[in-house]
Coordinates of C-alpha atoms in Angstrom, one line a residue:
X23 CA 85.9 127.8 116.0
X24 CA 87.5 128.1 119.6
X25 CA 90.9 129.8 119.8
X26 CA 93.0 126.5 120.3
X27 CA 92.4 122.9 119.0
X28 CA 93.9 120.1 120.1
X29 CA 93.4 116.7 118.7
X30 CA 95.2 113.0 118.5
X31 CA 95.9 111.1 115.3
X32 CA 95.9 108.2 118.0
X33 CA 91.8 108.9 118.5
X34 CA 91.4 109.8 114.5
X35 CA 87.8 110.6 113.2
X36 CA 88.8 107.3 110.7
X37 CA 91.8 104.8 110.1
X38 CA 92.5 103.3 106.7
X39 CA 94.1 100.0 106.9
X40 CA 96.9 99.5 103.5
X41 CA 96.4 96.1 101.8
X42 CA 98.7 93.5 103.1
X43 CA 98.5 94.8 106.7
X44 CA 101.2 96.8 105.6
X45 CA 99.9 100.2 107.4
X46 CA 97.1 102.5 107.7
X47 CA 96.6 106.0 107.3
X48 CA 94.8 107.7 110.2
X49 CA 93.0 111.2 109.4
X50 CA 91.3 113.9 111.4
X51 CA 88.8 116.2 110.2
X52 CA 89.2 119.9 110.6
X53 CA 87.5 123.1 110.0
X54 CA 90.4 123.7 106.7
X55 CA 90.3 120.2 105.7
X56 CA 91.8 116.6 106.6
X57 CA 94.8 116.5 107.8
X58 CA 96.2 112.2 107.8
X59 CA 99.0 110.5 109.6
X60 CA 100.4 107.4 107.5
X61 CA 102.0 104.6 109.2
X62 CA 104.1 102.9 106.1
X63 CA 105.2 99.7 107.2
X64 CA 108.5 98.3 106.4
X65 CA 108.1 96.9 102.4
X66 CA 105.3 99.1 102.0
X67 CA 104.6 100.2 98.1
X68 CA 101.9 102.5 97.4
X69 CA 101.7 100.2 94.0
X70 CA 101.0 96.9 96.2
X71 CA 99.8 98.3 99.6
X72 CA 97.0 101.2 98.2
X73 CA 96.7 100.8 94.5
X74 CA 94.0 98.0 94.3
X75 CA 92.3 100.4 97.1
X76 CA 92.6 103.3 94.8
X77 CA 92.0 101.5 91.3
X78 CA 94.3 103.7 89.3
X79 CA 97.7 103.0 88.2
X80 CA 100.0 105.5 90.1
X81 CA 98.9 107.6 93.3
X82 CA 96.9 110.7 92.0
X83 CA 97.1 112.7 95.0
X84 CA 98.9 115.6 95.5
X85 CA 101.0 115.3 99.0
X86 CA 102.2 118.2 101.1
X87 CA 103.8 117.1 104.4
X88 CA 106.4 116.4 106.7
X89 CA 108.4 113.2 107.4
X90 CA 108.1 112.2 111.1
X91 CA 110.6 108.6 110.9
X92 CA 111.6 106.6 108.7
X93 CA 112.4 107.1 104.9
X94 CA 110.4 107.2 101.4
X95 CA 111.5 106.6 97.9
X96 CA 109.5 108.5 95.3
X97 CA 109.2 107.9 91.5
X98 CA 107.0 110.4 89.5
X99 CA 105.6 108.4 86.3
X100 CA 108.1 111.2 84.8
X101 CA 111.1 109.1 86.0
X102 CA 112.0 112.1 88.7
X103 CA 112.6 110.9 91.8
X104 CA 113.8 111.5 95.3
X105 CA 114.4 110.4 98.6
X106 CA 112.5 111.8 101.7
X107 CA 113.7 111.2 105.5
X108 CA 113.3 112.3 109.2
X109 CA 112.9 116.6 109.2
X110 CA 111.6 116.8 105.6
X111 CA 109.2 118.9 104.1
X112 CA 107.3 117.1 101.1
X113 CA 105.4 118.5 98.1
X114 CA 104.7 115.7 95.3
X115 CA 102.4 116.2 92.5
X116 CA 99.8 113.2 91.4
X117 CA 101.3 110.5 88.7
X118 CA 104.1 108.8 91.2
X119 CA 104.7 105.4 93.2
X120 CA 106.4 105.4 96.3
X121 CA 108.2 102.5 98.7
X122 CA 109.3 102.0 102.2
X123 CA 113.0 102.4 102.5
X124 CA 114.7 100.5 105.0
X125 CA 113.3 98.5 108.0
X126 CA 111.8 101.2 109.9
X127 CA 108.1 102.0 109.5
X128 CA 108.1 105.6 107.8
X129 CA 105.5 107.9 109.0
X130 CA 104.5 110.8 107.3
X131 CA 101.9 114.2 108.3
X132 CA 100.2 115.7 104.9
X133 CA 97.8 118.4 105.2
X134 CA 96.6 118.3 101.5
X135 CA 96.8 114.5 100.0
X136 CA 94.9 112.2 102.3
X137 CA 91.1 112.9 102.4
X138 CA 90.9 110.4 99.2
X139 CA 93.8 108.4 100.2
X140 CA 93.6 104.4 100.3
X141 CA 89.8 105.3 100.6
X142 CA 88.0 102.2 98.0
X143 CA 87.0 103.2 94.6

C-alpha cells in the first residue's frame, strides 16, 4: 500500500444503475473494503428502485456514512425512523426502507453497506 491514495467515485471500479433510472450507486474497491457513492434520484425508494435487484423484502445491509446533498427518510421494519440531510453521519442496521425526500437527488458516501448493494440476486 503507498502512503497516499487518491481515487474518484467519477472513474469507479463499477456503477450500479437503480431500477427505474432512478440512480446508481458507484463503488471503489480498496485495500479495507468498498467504499460506494449513491446517487438517489428524486422519488427514489429503496422498496421500488433496489428491491427487485435485491430480492428481499426490506434492505439487509447495514449502512455507515455520511450525507453529501439532499435528504433520506428511513423506516426500520421496527417502525423507527428518522430523517437524514446535508452534514450527517449515518449508521442503520439491516430490516429498513428508505425514500428520496424532496426534489433534490440525495447523495450519500457508506464505507460499510454497499459491496452487496443493488448488486442482482
Amino acid at each position: 500500500m503507498t502512503g497516499i491514495v487518491r481515487r474518484s467515485f467519477d472513474s469507479a471500479d463499477e456503477t450500479r444503475p437503480f431500477e427505474g433510472g432512478k440512480g446508481r450507486l458507484d463503488l471503489l474497491t480498496t485495500e479495507r473494503g468498498p467504499v460506494g457513492r449513491a446517487v438517489f434520484e428524486a422519488g427514489w425508494k429503496w422498496s421500488d428502485h433496489v428491491k427487485p435487484l435485491a430480492g428481499t423484502d426490506s434492505c439487509q445491509a447495514s449502512h455507515v456514512g455520511y450525507v453529501v446533498s439532499g435528504r433520506l427518510h428511513v423506516v426500520m421494519d421496527s417502525g423507527e425512523e428518522d430523517d437524514f440531510g446535508p452534514g450527517d453521519f449515518m449508521e442503520v442496521t439491516p430490516g429498513h426502507d428508505a425514500w428520496v425526500v424532496g426534489d433534490e437527488p440525495c447523495v450519500a458516501l457508506d464505507w460499510v453497506g454497499f459491496g452487496d448493494y443493488a448488486k442482482s440476486s
